[in-house]
Short mmCIF file of C-alpha atoms and ligand atoms in Angstrom, two decimals:
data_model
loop_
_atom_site.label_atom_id
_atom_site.label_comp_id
_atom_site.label_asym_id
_atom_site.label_seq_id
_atom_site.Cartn_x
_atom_site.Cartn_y
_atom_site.Cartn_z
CA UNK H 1 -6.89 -18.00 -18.72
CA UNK H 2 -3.40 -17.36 -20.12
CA UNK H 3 -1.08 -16.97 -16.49
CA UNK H 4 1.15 -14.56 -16.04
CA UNK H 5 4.81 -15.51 -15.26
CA UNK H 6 6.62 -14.30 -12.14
CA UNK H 7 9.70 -11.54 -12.93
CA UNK H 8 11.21 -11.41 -9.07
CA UNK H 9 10.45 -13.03 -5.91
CA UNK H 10 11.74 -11.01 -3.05
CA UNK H 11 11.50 -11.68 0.44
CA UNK H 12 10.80 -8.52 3.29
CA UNK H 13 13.47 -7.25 4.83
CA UNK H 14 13.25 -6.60 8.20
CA UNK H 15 13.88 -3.23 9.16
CA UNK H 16 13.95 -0.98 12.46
CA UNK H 17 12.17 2.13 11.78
CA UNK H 18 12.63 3.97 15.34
CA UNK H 19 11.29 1.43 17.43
CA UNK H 20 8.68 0.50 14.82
CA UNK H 21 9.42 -3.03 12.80
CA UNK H 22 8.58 -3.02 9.79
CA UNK H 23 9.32 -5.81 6.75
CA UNK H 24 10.14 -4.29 3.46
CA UNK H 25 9.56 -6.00 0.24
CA UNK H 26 9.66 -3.15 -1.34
CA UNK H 27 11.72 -1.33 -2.63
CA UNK H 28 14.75 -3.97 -2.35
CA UNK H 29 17.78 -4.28 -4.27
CA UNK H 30 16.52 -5.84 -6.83
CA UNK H 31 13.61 -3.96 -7.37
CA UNK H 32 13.67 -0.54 -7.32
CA UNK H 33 9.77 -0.18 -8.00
CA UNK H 34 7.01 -2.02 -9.69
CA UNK H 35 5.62 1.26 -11.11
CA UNK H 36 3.40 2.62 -10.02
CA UNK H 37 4.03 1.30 -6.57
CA UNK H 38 7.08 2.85 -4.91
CA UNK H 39 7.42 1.13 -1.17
CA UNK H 40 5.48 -1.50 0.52
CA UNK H 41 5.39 -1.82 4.20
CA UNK H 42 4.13 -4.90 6.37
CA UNK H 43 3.69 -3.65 10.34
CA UNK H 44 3.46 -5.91 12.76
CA UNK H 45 1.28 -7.95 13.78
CA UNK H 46 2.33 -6.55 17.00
CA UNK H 47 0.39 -7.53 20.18
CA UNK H 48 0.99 -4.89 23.21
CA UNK H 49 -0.45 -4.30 26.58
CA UNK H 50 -2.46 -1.16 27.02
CA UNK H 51 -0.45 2.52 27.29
CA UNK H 52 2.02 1.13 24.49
CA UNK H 53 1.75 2.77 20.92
CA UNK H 54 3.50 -0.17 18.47
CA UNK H 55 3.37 2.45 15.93
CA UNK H 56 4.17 5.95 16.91
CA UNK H 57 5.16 7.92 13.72
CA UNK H 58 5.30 11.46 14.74
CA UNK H 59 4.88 14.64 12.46
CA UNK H 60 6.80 14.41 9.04
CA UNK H 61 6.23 15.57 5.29
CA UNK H 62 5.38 13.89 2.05
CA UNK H 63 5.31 15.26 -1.43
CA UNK H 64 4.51 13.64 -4.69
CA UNK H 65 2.63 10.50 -4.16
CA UNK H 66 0.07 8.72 -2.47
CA UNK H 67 0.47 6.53 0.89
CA UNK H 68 -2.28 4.05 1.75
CA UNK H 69 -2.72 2.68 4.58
CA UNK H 70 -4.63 -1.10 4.95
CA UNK H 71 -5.27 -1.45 8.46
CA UNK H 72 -6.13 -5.21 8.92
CA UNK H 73 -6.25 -5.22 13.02
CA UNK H 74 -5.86 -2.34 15.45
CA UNK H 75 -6.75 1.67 15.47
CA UNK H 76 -4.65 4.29 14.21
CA UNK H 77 -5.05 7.80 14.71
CA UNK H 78 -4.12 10.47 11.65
CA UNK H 79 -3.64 14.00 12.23
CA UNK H 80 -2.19 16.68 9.82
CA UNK H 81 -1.08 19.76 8.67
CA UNK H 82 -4.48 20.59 6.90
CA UNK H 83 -7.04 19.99 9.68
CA UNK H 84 -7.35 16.47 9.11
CA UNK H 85 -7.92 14.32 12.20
CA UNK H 86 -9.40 10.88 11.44
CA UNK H 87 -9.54 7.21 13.10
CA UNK H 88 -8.77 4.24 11.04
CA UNK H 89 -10.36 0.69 12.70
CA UNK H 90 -10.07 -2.71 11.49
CA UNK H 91 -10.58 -3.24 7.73
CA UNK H 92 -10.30 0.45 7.10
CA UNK H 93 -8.11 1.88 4.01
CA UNK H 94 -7.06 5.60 3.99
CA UNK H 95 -6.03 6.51 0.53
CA UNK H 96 -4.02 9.89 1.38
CA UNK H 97 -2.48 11.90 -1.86
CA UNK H 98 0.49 14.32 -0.35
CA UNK H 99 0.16 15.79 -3.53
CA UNK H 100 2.04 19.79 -3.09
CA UNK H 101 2.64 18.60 0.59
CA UNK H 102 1.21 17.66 4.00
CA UNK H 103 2.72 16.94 7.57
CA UNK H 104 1.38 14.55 9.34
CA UNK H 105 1.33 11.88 12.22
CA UNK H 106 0.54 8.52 12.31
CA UNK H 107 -0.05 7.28 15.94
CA UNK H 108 -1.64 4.41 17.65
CA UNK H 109 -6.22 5.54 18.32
CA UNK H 110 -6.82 6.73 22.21
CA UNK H 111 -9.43 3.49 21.99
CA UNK H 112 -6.25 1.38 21.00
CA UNK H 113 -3.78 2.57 23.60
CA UNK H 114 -6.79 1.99 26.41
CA UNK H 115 -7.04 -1.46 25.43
CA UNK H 116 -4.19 -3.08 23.76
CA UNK H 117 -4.64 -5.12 21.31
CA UNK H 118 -2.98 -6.58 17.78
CA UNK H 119 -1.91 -3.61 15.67
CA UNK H 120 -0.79 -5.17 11.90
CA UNK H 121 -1.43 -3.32 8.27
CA UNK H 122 0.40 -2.41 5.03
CA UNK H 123 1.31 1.20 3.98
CA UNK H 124 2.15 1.39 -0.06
CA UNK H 125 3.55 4.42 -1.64
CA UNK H 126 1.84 4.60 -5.12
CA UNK H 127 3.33 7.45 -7.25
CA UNK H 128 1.88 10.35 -8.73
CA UNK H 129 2.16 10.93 -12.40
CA UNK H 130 4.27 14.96 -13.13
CA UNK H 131 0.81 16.24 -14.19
CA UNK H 132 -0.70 15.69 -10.30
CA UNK H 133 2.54 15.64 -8.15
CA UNK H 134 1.27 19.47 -7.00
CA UNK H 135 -2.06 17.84 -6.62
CA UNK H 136 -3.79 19.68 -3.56
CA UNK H 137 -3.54 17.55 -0.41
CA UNK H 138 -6.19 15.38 0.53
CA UNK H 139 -7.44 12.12 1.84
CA UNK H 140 -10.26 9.47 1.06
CA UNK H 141 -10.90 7.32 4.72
CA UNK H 142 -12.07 4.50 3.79
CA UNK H 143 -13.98 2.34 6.44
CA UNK H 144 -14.24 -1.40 5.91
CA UNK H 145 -18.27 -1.34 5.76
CA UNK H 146 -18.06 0.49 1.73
CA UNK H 147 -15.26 -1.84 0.33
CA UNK H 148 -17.41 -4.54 -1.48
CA UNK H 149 -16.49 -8.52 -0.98
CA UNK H 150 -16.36 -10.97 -3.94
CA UNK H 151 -16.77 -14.47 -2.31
CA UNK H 152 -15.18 -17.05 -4.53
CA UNK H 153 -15.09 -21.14 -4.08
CA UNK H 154 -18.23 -21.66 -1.49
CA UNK H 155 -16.87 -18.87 0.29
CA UNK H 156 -13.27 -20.17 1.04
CA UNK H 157 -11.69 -17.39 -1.07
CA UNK H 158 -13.06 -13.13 -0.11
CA UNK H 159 -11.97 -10.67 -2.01
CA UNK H 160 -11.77 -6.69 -0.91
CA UNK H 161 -12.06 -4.27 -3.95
CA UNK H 162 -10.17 -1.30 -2.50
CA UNK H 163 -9.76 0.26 -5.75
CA UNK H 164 -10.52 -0.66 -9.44
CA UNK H 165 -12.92 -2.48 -11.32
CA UNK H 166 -13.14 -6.14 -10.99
CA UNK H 167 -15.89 -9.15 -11.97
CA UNK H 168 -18.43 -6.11 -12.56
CA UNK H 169 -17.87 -4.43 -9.22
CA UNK H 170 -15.91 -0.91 -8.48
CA UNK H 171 -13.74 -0.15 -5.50
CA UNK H 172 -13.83 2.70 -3.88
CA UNK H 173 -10.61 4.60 -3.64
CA UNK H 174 -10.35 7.62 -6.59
CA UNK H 175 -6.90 6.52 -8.00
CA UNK H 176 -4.84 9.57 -10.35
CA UNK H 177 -3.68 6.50 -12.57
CA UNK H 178 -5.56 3.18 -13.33
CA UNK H 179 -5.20 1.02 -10.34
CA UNK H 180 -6.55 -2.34 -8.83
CA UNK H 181 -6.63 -3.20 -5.20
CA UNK H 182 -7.30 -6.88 -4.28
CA UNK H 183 -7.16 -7.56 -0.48
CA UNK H 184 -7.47 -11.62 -0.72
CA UNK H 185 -8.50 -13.51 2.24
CA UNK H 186 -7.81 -17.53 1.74
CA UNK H 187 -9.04 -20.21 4.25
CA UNK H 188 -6.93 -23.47 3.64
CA UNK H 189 -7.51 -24.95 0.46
CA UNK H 190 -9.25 -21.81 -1.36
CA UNK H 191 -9.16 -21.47 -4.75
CA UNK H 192 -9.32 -18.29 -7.11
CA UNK H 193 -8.47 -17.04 -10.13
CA UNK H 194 -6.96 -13.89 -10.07
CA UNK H 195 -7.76 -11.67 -13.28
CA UNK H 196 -5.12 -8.54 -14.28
CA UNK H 197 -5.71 -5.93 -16.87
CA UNK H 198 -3.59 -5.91 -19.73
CA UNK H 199 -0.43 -4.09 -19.74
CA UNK H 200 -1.07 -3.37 -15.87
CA UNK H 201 2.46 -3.84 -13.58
CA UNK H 202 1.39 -6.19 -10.93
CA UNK H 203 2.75 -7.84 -7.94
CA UNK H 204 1.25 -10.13 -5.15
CA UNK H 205 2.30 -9.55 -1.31
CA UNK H 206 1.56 -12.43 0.87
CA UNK H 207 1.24 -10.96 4.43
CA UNK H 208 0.30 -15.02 6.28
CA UNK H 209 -0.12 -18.37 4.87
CA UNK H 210 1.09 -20.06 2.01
CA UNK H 211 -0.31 -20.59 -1.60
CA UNK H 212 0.44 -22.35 -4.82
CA UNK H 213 0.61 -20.07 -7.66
CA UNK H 214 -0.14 -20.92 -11.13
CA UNK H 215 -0.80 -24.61 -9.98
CA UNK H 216 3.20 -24.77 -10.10
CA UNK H 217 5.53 -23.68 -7.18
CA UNK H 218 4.27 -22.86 -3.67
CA UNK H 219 5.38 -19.40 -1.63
CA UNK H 220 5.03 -18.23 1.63
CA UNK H 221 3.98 -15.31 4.21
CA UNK H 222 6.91 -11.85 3.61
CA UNK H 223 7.30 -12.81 0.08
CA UNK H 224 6.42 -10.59 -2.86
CA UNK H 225 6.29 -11.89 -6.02
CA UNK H 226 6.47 -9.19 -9.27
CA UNK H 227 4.48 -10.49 -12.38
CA UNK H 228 5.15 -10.52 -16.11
CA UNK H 229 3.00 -8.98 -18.12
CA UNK H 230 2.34 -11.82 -20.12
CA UNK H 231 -1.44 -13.04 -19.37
CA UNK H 232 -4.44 -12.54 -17.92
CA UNK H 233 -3.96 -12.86 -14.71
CA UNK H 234 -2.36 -15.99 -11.80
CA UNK H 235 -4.25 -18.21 -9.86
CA UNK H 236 -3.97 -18.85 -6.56
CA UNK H 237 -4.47 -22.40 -4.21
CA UNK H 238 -4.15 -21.90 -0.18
CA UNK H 239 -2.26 -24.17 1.74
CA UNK H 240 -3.01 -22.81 4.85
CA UNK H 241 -5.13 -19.53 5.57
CA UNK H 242 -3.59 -17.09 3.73
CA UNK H 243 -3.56 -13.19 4.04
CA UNK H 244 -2.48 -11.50 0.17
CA UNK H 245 -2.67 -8.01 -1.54
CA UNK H 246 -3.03 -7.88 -5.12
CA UNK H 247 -1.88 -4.59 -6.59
CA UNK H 248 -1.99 -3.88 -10.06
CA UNK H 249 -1.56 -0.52 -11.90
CA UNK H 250 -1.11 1.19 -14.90
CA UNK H 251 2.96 1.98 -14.95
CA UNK H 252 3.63 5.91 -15.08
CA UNK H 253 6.71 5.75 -16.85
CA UNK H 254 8.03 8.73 -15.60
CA UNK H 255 11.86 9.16 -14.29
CA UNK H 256 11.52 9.04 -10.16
CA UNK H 257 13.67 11.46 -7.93
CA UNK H 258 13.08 10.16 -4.23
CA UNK H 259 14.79 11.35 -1.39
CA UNK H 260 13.27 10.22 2.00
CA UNK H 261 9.49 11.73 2.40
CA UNK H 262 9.36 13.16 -1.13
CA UNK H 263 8.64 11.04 -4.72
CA UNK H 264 9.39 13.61 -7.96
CA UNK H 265 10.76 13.52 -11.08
CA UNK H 266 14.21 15.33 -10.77
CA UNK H 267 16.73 16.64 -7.96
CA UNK H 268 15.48 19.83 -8.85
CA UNK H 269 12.64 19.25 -7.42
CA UNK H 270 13.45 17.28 -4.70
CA UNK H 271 15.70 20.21 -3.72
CA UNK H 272 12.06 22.39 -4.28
CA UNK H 273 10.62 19.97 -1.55
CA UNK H 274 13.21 20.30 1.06
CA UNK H 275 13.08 24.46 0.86
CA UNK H 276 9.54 24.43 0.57
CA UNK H 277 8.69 22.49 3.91
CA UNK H 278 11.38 24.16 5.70
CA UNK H 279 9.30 27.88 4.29
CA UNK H 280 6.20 26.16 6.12
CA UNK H 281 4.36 26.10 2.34
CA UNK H 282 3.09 22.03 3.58
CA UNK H 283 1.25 23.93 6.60
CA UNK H 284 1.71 23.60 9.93
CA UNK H 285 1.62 20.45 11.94
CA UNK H 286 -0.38 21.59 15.25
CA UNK H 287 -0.13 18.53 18.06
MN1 LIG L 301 3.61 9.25 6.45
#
C-alpha cells in the first residue's frame, strides 16, 4: 500500500466554551478546514458527581451543515425546535443535518445527572454542499448496537464504520457527500492498515494513546494530523491503547461563509441566517 504523507500536524487547543472545555483541533490557524470537515471538538473526559451537567449547551441555531456527535462515555440528552427529543448512550453517533435551520439543546441525559459518571465525545461539523444547505432538518440517532466492528490483528485493533464503505462493509450514517467514518480502538501494540479512497481529504484525530504512523514518526493523544492525498491510505502501530477517528471525505469545493452557528457560501447568506432565526422560520425551541 502506497502511504499517504502528512500535510499539518496540529495540536487541540484548549478552549472555554461557557463552562464547557473543550480541545479544538479544528479549525486552527493553520487550518482553516479539511473540507468537508469544518470544526472538530474533543469534550472531556470529564468525571462529575451526580446533579452536575459537564455539558450543558442550551438552545441555539445551526444552518448549513451537519454536526455529529460520537458519544464515547456518558448520556446526552437532544431536544429541538422540530419535536425531536432523543437520548444518546455510550457508543452512540447522532448524525444531525441543520440543513434550512433547527434550534436545539444539547444537555447532559436525566439517567446521567442521577448518577454521575465520565461524560467524553467528539462533535464534527461536516459541511453541506450549496445544492442541500436548505436541506429540511433532520437527524439519524445512531445507537452503538447498528455500527458494525472490523476486528483487525487477533483482535488488538476494532474498527467502528460510522459512515462509508470499508473492507466490504457499509456504515450507517446517510452522508449528502461521500464520507468515511473510522472510530479506531487500539490496545497497545495493535496494528492496522488504514485504507482511504482516492482523492478523499482525510485527517486522523487521536483522542488517547499514542501510535506510530507510517512505521516512521510517533504522535500522541490532542493531535490531528491532515493527510496528503498521495496514497492509499496510513498505517497505524499503538504504543499504548489508543482512542482515533478516521475521517475521510469527498472535498466540496465550495467557497465557505461561517459566522458562529451558521456554515454557507456567502455573507449574503449568512446575513439570510441571522434574519431568518430572529423571524422564528428555524421553529421554536420549546424547553
Ligand atoms: Mn449544536
Amino acid at each position: 500500500m502506497k502511504k499517504r504523507t502528512v500535510a499539518n500536524i496540529t495540536k487541540s487547543e484548549h478552549l472555554d466554551m461557557g463552562g464547557t472545555k473543550v480541545k479544538q483541533p479544528l479549525p486552527t490557524r493553520k487550518v482553516e478546514q479539511v473540507d468537508p470537515f469544518l470544526l472538530l471538538h474533543h469534550f472531556g473526559p470529564t468525571t462529575v458527581a451526580p446533579g452536575t451537567d459537564p455539558l450543558g449547551v442550551g438552545p441555539h441555531p445551526h444552518r448549513g451543515f451537519e454536526p455529529v456527535t460520537f458519544l464515547y462515555s456518558g448520556g446526552i440528552r437532544h431536544k429541538d425546535s422540530r419535536g425531536n427529543e432523543g437520548i444518546l448512550g455510550g457508543g452512540d453517533v447522532q448524525w444531525m443535518t441543520a440543513g434550512r435551520g433547527i434550534i436545539h439543546s444539547e444537555r447532559a441525559s436525566r439517567e446521567f445527572l442521577e448518577a454521575g459518571g465520565t461524560m467524553e465525545g467528539i462533535q464534527l461539523w461536516v459541511n453541506l454542499p450549496k445544492e442541500h444547505k436548505m436541506a429540511q432538518p433532520a437527524y439519524q440517532d445512531i445507537k452503538a448496537a447498528q455500527i458494525p466492528e472490523i476486528v483487525e490483528d487477533d483482535g488488538k485493533v476494532r474498527l467502528r464504520l460510522v459512515a462509508g464503505g470499508y473492507k466490504g462493509k457499509r456504515g450507517p450514517a446517510y452522508t449528502f457527500t461521500p464520507i468515511l467514518a473510522l472510530q479506531a480502538a487500539f490496545a497497545a501494540g495493535g496494528y492496522a492498515e488504514l485504507e482511504i479512497p482516492e482523492h478523499f481529504n482525510a485527517l486522523l484525530y487521536i483522542l488517547h494513546g499514542e501510535a506510530q504512523l507510517n512505521g516512521n514518526f510517533s504522535y500522541q493523544e490532542e493531535t490531528m494530523l491532515h493527510f496528503r492525498d498521495d496514497g492509499e491510505g496510513i498505517t497505524l502501530r499503538a504504543a499504548a491503547d489508543t482512542q482515533a477517528l478516521l475521517l475521510a471525505g469527498m472535498p466540496i469545493g465550495e467557497p465557505v461563509a461561517q459566522w458562529g452557528p451558521y456554515v454557507m457560501n456567502t455573507q449574503t447568506e449568512i446575513m439570510e441566517a441571522m434574519r431568518d432565526y430572529q423571524m422564528g422560520k428555524m421553529g421554536v425551541y420549546v424547553e
